[in-house]
Tab-separated table of C-alpha atoms and ligand atoms in Angstrom:
chain	number	residue	atom	x	y	z
A	1	MET	CA	184.210	221.221	76.116
A	2	GLU	CA	180.826	220.970	77.827
A	3	ASN	CA	178.782	224.181	78.175
A	4	ILE	CA	176.745	225.223	81.209
A	5	ILE	CA	173.516	227.236	81.427
A	6	PHE	CA	172.355	228.552	84.798
A	7	TYR	CA	168.732	229.518	85.303
A	8	PHE	CA	166.655	231.255	87.920
A	9	SER	CA	162.948	230.686	87.379
A	10	GLY	CA	159.810	231.062	89.479
A	11	THR	CA	157.166	229.875	87.031
A	12	GLY	CA	159.183	227.984	84.396
A	13	ASN	CA	159.593	230.504	81.536
A	14	SER	CA	163.312	231.000	82.080
A	15	TYR	CA	163.816	227.289	82.794
A	16	SER	CA	161.980	226.288	79.603
A	17	ILE	CA	164.117	228.668	77.529
A	18	ALA	CA	167.314	227.376	79.156
A	19	LYS	CA	166.247	223.828	78.215
A	20	GLY	CA	165.427	224.946	74.666
A	21	LEU	CA	168.928	226.405	74.318
A	22	GLU	CA	170.462	223.223	75.774
A	23	LYS	CA	168.825	221.219	72.979
A	24	GLU	CA	169.873	223.622	70.215
A	25	ILE	CA	173.443	224.180	71.419
A	26	GLY	CA	174.186	220.548	72.398
A	27	ASP	CA	176.808	219.252	74.866
A	28	THR	CA	175.323	221.502	77.549
A	29	ILE	CA	174.052	221.075	81.102
A	30	VAL	CA	171.264	223.183	82.642
A	31	VAL	CA	171.650	223.939	86.331
A	32	PRO	CA	169.781	226.102	88.890
A	33	LEU	CA	171.761	229.325	89.353
A	34	LEU	CA	171.532	228.997	93.122
A	35	ARG	CA	173.682	225.838	92.876
A	36	ALA	CA	176.416	227.627	90.887
A	37	LYS	CA	178.897	227.351	93.765
A	38	ASP	CA	178.946	223.565	93.239
A	39	TYR	CA	180.466	224.007	89.755
A	40	LYS	CA	183.902	225.043	88.489
A	41	VAL	CA	182.480	227.455	85.952
A	42	GLU	CA	185.872	228.376	84.476
A	43	GLU	CA	186.258	224.764	83.295
A	44	TYR	CA	183.188	224.888	81.026
A	45	GLY	CA	182.972	226.092	77.419
A	46	ILE	CA	180.155	228.617	77.014
A	47	VAL	CA	178.398	229.885	80.167
A	48	GLY	CA	174.793	231.098	80.060
A	49	PHE	CA	172.449	232.848	82.483
A	50	VAL	CA	168.689	232.834	81.930
A	51	PHE	CA	166.536	234.791	84.378
A	52	PRO	CA	163.313	236.838	84.628
A	53	VAL	CA	162.932	240.614	84.876
A	54	TYR	CA	161.389	241.945	88.109
A	55	TYR	CA	160.234	245.534	87.924
A	56	THR	CA	162.594	246.352	85.057
A	57	HIS	CA	165.669	244.942	86.817
A	58	VAL	CA	167.368	241.614	87.406
A	59	PRO	CA	166.243	239.968	90.652
A	60	GLU	CA	168.727	240.770	93.431
A	61	ILE	CA	169.159	237.037	94.149
A	62	VAL	CA	170.420	236.548	90.565
A	63	ILE	CA	172.964	239.360	90.817
A	64	ARG	CA	174.281	237.999	94.152
A	65	ALA	CA	174.703	234.504	92.680
A	66	ILE	CA	176.437	235.742	89.519
A	67	GLU	CA	178.855	237.987	91.400
A	68	GLY	CA	180.305	234.980	93.232
A	69	ILE	CA	181.253	233.102	90.041
A	70	ARG	CA	184.828	232.814	88.706
A	71	PHE	CA	185.239	232.860	84.938
A	72	ARG	CA	188.095	232.015	82.595
A	73	LYS	CA	189.751	234.883	80.686
A	74	ASP	CA	187.911	235.420	77.362
A	75	GLN	CA	185.205	232.879	78.283
A	76	LEU	CA	182.031	233.348	76.216
A	77	VAL	CA	179.174	234.244	78.575
A	78	PHE	CA	175.606	235.028	77.563
A	79	ALA	CA	172.840	236.656	79.593
A	80	LEU	CA	169.230	236.177	78.540
A	81	ALA	CA	166.372	238.023	80.215
A	82	THR	CA	162.802	236.720	79.976
A	83	TYR	CA	160.194	239.428	80.386
A	84	GLY	CA	156.472	240.068	80.039
A	85	GLY	CA	156.541	243.466	78.332
A	86	SER	CA	159.326	245.713	79.586
A	87	TRP	CA	162.887	244.370	79.887
A	88	GLY	CA	164.143	247.644	81.303
A	89	TYR	CA	167.610	247.705	82.830
A	90	ALA	CA	168.016	243.931	83.166
A	91	LEU	CA	170.882	243.478	80.753
A	92	LYS	CA	172.581	246.628	82.003
A	93	ASP	CA	172.457	245.155	85.542
A	94	ILE	CA	174.227	242.005	84.362
A	95	ARG	CA	176.770	243.994	82.330
A	96	GLU	CA	177.613	246.028	85.415
A	97	ALA	CA	177.755	243.001	87.714
A	98	LEU	CA	180.254	241.337	85.358
A	99	SER	CA	182.179	244.472	84.407
A	100	ASP	CA	185.354	243.447	86.264
A	101	LYS	CA	185.504	239.990	84.632
A	102	GLU	CA	187.588	239.543	81.502
A	103	ILE	CA	184.888	237.715	79.579
A	104	ILE	CA	183.082	238.132	76.263
A	105	LEU	CA	179.467	238.975	77.107
A	106	GLN	CA	176.496	238.464	74.803
A	107	GLU	CA	173.102	240.000	75.684
A	108	TYR	CA	169.692	238.593	74.712
A	109	LYS	CA	166.046	238.967	75.703
A	110	ILE	CA	162.919	236.933	74.992
A	111	LYS	CA	159.326	238.012	75.597
A	112	THR	CA	157.299	235.469	77.565
A	113	PRO	CA	153.869	235.426	79.221
A	114	GLY	CA	153.766	237.589	82.357
A	115	ASN	CA	153.463	235.793	85.698
A	116	TYR	CA	152.999	238.543	88.301
A	117	ILE	CA	149.731	237.367	89.856
A	118	LEU	CA	149.879	240.057	92.565
A	119	GLU	CA	149.108	242.538	89.761
A	120	TYR	CA	147.340	240.605	86.996
A	121	SER	CA	145.728	237.334	85.980
A	122	ALA	CA	147.318	234.813	83.603
A	123	PHE	CA	146.927	235.922	79.985
A	124	PRO	CA	144.303	234.029	77.909
A	125	ARG	CA	145.630	230.651	76.673
A	126	SER	CA	145.654	231.616	72.968
A	127	TYR	CA	147.646	234.777	73.725
A	128	GLN	CA	150.117	232.801	75.846
A	129	GLU	CA	150.539	230.286	73.006
A	130	GLY	CA	151.280	233.055	70.499
A	131	ILE	CA	153.977	234.539	72.723
A	132	LEU	CA	155.508	231.130	73.427
A	133	LYS	CA	155.610	230.204	69.717
A	134	LYS	CA	157.519	233.392	68.939
A	135	ALA	CA	159.838	232.610	71.876
A	136	GLU	CA	160.571	229.165	70.382
A	137	ARG	CA	161.631	230.738	67.100
A	138	LYS	CA	163.859	233.182	68.916
A	139	ILE	CA	165.574	230.355	70.845
A	140	SER	CA	166.886	228.864	67.563
A	141	LYS	CA	168.200	232.229	66.372
A	142	ILE	CA	169.855	232.947	69.706
A	143	ALA	CA	171.447	229.477	69.807
A	144	SER	CA	173.010	230.105	66.372
A	145	SER	CA	174.272	233.488	67.500
A	146	ILE	CA	175.810	231.908	70.620
A	147	LEU	CA	177.482	229.124	68.641
A	148	GLU	CA	178.898	231.670	66.186
A	149	SER	CA	180.164	233.821	69.143
A	150	LYS	CA	178.523	236.833	67.473
A	151	ARG	CA	178.921	240.291	68.979
A	152	THR	CA	175.476	241.310	70.224
A	153	GLY	CA	175.955	244.880	71.437
A	154	TYR	CA	174.230	246.384	74.456
A	155	ILE	CA	170.516	246.003	75.144
A	156	LYS	CA	169.423	249.402	76.436
A	157	ALA	CA	166.415	250.121	78.667
A	158	ASN	CA	163.137	250.565	76.774
A	159	LEU	CA	161.217	253.840	76.915
A	160	LEU	CA	158.426	252.537	79.178
A	161	ALA	CA	160.965	251.401	81.785
A	162	ARG	CA	162.755	254.751	81.667
A	163	MET	CA	159.475	256.642	82.045
A	164	PHE	CA	158.244	254.640	85.038
A	165	HIS	CA	161.535	253.855	86.761
A	166	LYS	CA	160.570	255.644	90.000
A	167	ARG	CA	157.422	253.533	90.374
A	168	SER	CA	159.422	250.374	89.644
A	169	ASP	CA	162.040	251.274	92.255
A	170	LYS	CA	159.274	251.832	94.811
A	171	GLN	CA	157.644	248.487	94.022
A	172	ARG	CA	160.962	246.651	94.347
A	173	SER	CA	161.522	248.174	97.769
A	174	LYS	CA	158.264	246.514	98.917
A	175	PHE	CA	159.257	242.918	98.025
A	176	SER	CA	160.044	241.878	101.580
A	177	GLU	CA	156.864	243.413	103.045
A	178	LEU	CA	154.654	242.003	100.265
A	179	GLY	CA	156.298	238.613	100.571
A	180	SER	CA	155.456	238.255	104.237
A	181	GLU	CA	151.723	238.648	103.439
A	182	PHE	CA	151.319	235.359	101.528
A	183	PHE	CA	149.210	232.779	103.345
A	184	ALA	CA	147.876	229.232	102.928
A	185	SER	CA	144.092	228.841	103.064
A	186	ASP	CA	142.278	225.845	104.543
A	187	LYS	CA	142.539	224.163	101.105
A	188	CYS	CA	146.205	223.452	102.005
A	189	LEU	CA	146.950	219.705	102.217
A	190	ASN	CA	150.391	220.180	103.753
A	191	CYS	CA	152.286	218.850	100.718
A	192	TYR	CA	154.965	221.503	101.414
A	193	GLN	CA	155.709	221.927	97.705
A	194	CYS	CA	155.850	225.682	98.287
A	195	VAL	CA	158.474	225.155	100.999
A	196	LYS	CA	160.600	223.006	98.638
A	197	LEU	CA	160.282	225.496	95.767
A	198	CYS	CA	161.063	228.680	97.687
A	199	PRO	CA	164.533	229.894	96.568
A	200	THR	CA	165.116	231.896	99.764
A	201	ASP	CA	163.788	229.356	102.319
A	202	ASN	CA	161.253	232.003	103.254
A	203	ILE	CA	158.386	229.614	104.076
A	204	THR	CA	158.493	227.847	107.428
A	205	LEU	CA	156.123	225.850	109.586
A	206	SER	CA	155.034	227.434	112.851
A	207	GLU	CA	152.663	225.478	115.094
A	208	GLY	CA	151.363	223.578	112.062
A	209	ILE	CA	150.791	226.722	109.997
A	210	LEU	CA	152.837	227.859	106.982
A	211	VAL	CA	154.369	231.269	107.580
A	212	TRP	CA	156.039	233.535	104.985
A	213	GLY	CA	158.994	235.531	106.332
A	214	SER	CA	160.724	238.675	105.112
A	215	LYS	CA	163.187	237.123	102.605
A	216	CYS	CA	160.760	236.846	99.663
A	217	ALA	CA	162.325	237.256	96.188
A	218	GLN	CA	158.822	237.670	94.648
A	219	CYS	CA	159.378	234.759	92.233
A	220	MET	CA	155.734	233.658	92.601
A	221	ALA	CA	156.654	229.937	92.678
A	222	CYS	CA	154.748	229.281	95.935
A	223	ILE	CA	151.468	230.764	94.764
A	224	GLN	CA	151.599	229.796	91.093
A	225	TRP	CA	152.571	226.120	91.495
A	226	CYS	CA	150.393	225.240	94.502
A	227	PRO	CA	148.498	222.075	93.433
A	228	GLN	CA	145.506	223.006	95.622
A	229	LYS	CA	145.543	226.732	94.774
A	230	ALA	CA	145.729	227.167	98.530
A	231	VAL	CA	148.482	229.799	98.575
A	232	SER	CA	147.138	233.317	98.264
A	233	HIS	CA	147.845	236.963	99.026
A	234	PRO	CA	145.657	239.938	100.031
A	235	LEU	CA	146.380	241.556	96.623
A	236	VAL	CA	145.118	238.554	94.648
A	237	LYS	CA	141.462	238.790	93.631
A	238	LYS	CA	139.496	235.504	93.588
A	239	SER	CA	138.902	235.654	89.816
A	240	ARG	CA	142.622	235.777	89.043
A	241	LYS	CA	144.017	232.787	87.118
A	242	ASN	CA	147.369	231.160	87.836
A	243	TYR	CA	150.175	231.009	85.282
A	244	THR	CA	152.959	228.491	84.977
A	245	ASN	CA	154.839	227.707	81.762
A	246	PRO	CA	152.785	225.001	79.981
A	247	LYS	CA	155.878	222.900	79.112
A	248	VAL	CA	157.130	222.717	82.696
A	249	THR	CA	156.119	220.761	85.777
A	250	ILE	CA	157.508	219.999	89.241
A	251	SER	CA	159.337	216.753	90.064
A	252	GLN	CA	158.794	214.780	93.283
A	253	ARG	CA	161.938	216.403	94.687
A	254	GLY	CA	160.512	219.841	94.012
A	255	ASP	CA	162.668	220.727	90.973
A	256	LEU	CA	161.429	222.295	87.737
A	257	VAL	CA	161.430	219.679	84.928
A	258	LEU	CA	160.106	219.564	81.357
A	259	LYS	CA	156.791	217.747	80.942
A	260	GLU	CA	157.056	214.445	79.037
A	261	ASN	CA	155.257	214.620	75.659
B	1	LIG	C1	157.830	240.519	90.876
B	1	LIG	C2	157.734	240.483	89.392
B	1	LIG	C3	157.990	241.631	88.666
B	1	LIG	C4	157.935	241.609	87.278
B	1	LIG	N1	158.284	242.741	86.603
B	1	LIG	C5	158.347	242.717	85.251
B	1	LIG	C6	158.796	243.866	84.532
B	1	LIG	O1	159.179	244.888	85.079
B	1	LIG	N2	158.814	243.792	83.176
B	1	LIG	C7	158.406	242.682	82.504
B	1	LIG	O2	158.435	242.690	81.296
B	1	LIG	N3	157.998	241.563	83.165
B	1	LIG	C8	157.961	241.554	84.515
B	1	LIG	N4	157.572	240.428	85.195
B	1	LIG	C9	157.215	239.209	84.430
B	1	LIG	C10	158.360	238.204	84.350
B	1	LIG	O3	159.591	238.833	84.097
B	1	LIG	C11	158.138	237.158	83.260
B	1	LIG	O4	156.879	236.602	83.295
B	1	LIG	C12	159.217	236.068	83.347
B	1	LIG	O5	159.280	235.363	82.147
B	1	LIG	C13	158.986	235.082	84.478
B	1	LIG	O6	160.001	234.117	84.431
B	1	LIG	P1	159.961	232.732	85.187
B	1	LIG	O7	158.716	231.995	84.702
B	1	LIG	O8	161.196	232.049	84.757
B	1	LIG	O9	159.887	233.013	86.634
B	1	LIG	C14	157.582	240.418	86.583
B	1	LIG	C15	157.309	239.269	87.325
B	1	LIG	C16	157.377	239.290	88.701
B	1	LIG	C17	157.099	238.021	89.465
């Protein structure tokens, strides 16, 4: 029976890990989570979800997409959170969202380079490489655990997330407001890659100018992948460096794909 892994990914970390698992597990397809309604999930073998952590929680868009999925009784489902330093309540969110489904749920997390350019620059290359190497090793271990249907237990919130949960909640409540402040500078060549990448169709063209609306999920795809570095935000200092996963690129159609070696 073929397996299916769904991913949500702004800058390629979660996508790259989903592809790594596909290779290790075999007989698996990797699909954007937002296209889940096109698939009969209950007809697949193992079902996986790979997604980033946003302010110590699962992005709302991920929860909404997962809630709509129908599973088979006793289907093996795994949730894997990618995070920069504090995974927080992410796995608890998924556990709760799936609590009424009669499935077997495995929980995993993998540390990846942080991508939140509104707060910080990309980490130095050597540091990124170190984190990504460790992530690679973890992919193999997780794939074995998935194939053996091991019981993983609950992943509880880390101390840092518990200590700063009020600040995180406040930041999450600003996503829509912050999202509407992105803009394209005069370096923009109207390739509209940002428009194609946006998971919420939040970027539109108004009188020849790109405008960001109020539906932003804060995935950072528009700003991080812009080939001209034309997308910016009032919170982003000029010296800040972009981050996208080094193994991933964007296809002509505007989909995340692995780079060819
Ligand atoms: C809006 C936003 C909030 C984030 N909050 C957290 C966080 O609370 N804890 C953490 O460890 N990483 C946080 N990150 C970093 C991402 O979870 C991490 O880089 C992730 O791997 C990105 O995945 P992607 O490349 O698939 O989009 C945040 C990133 C963004 C864009």
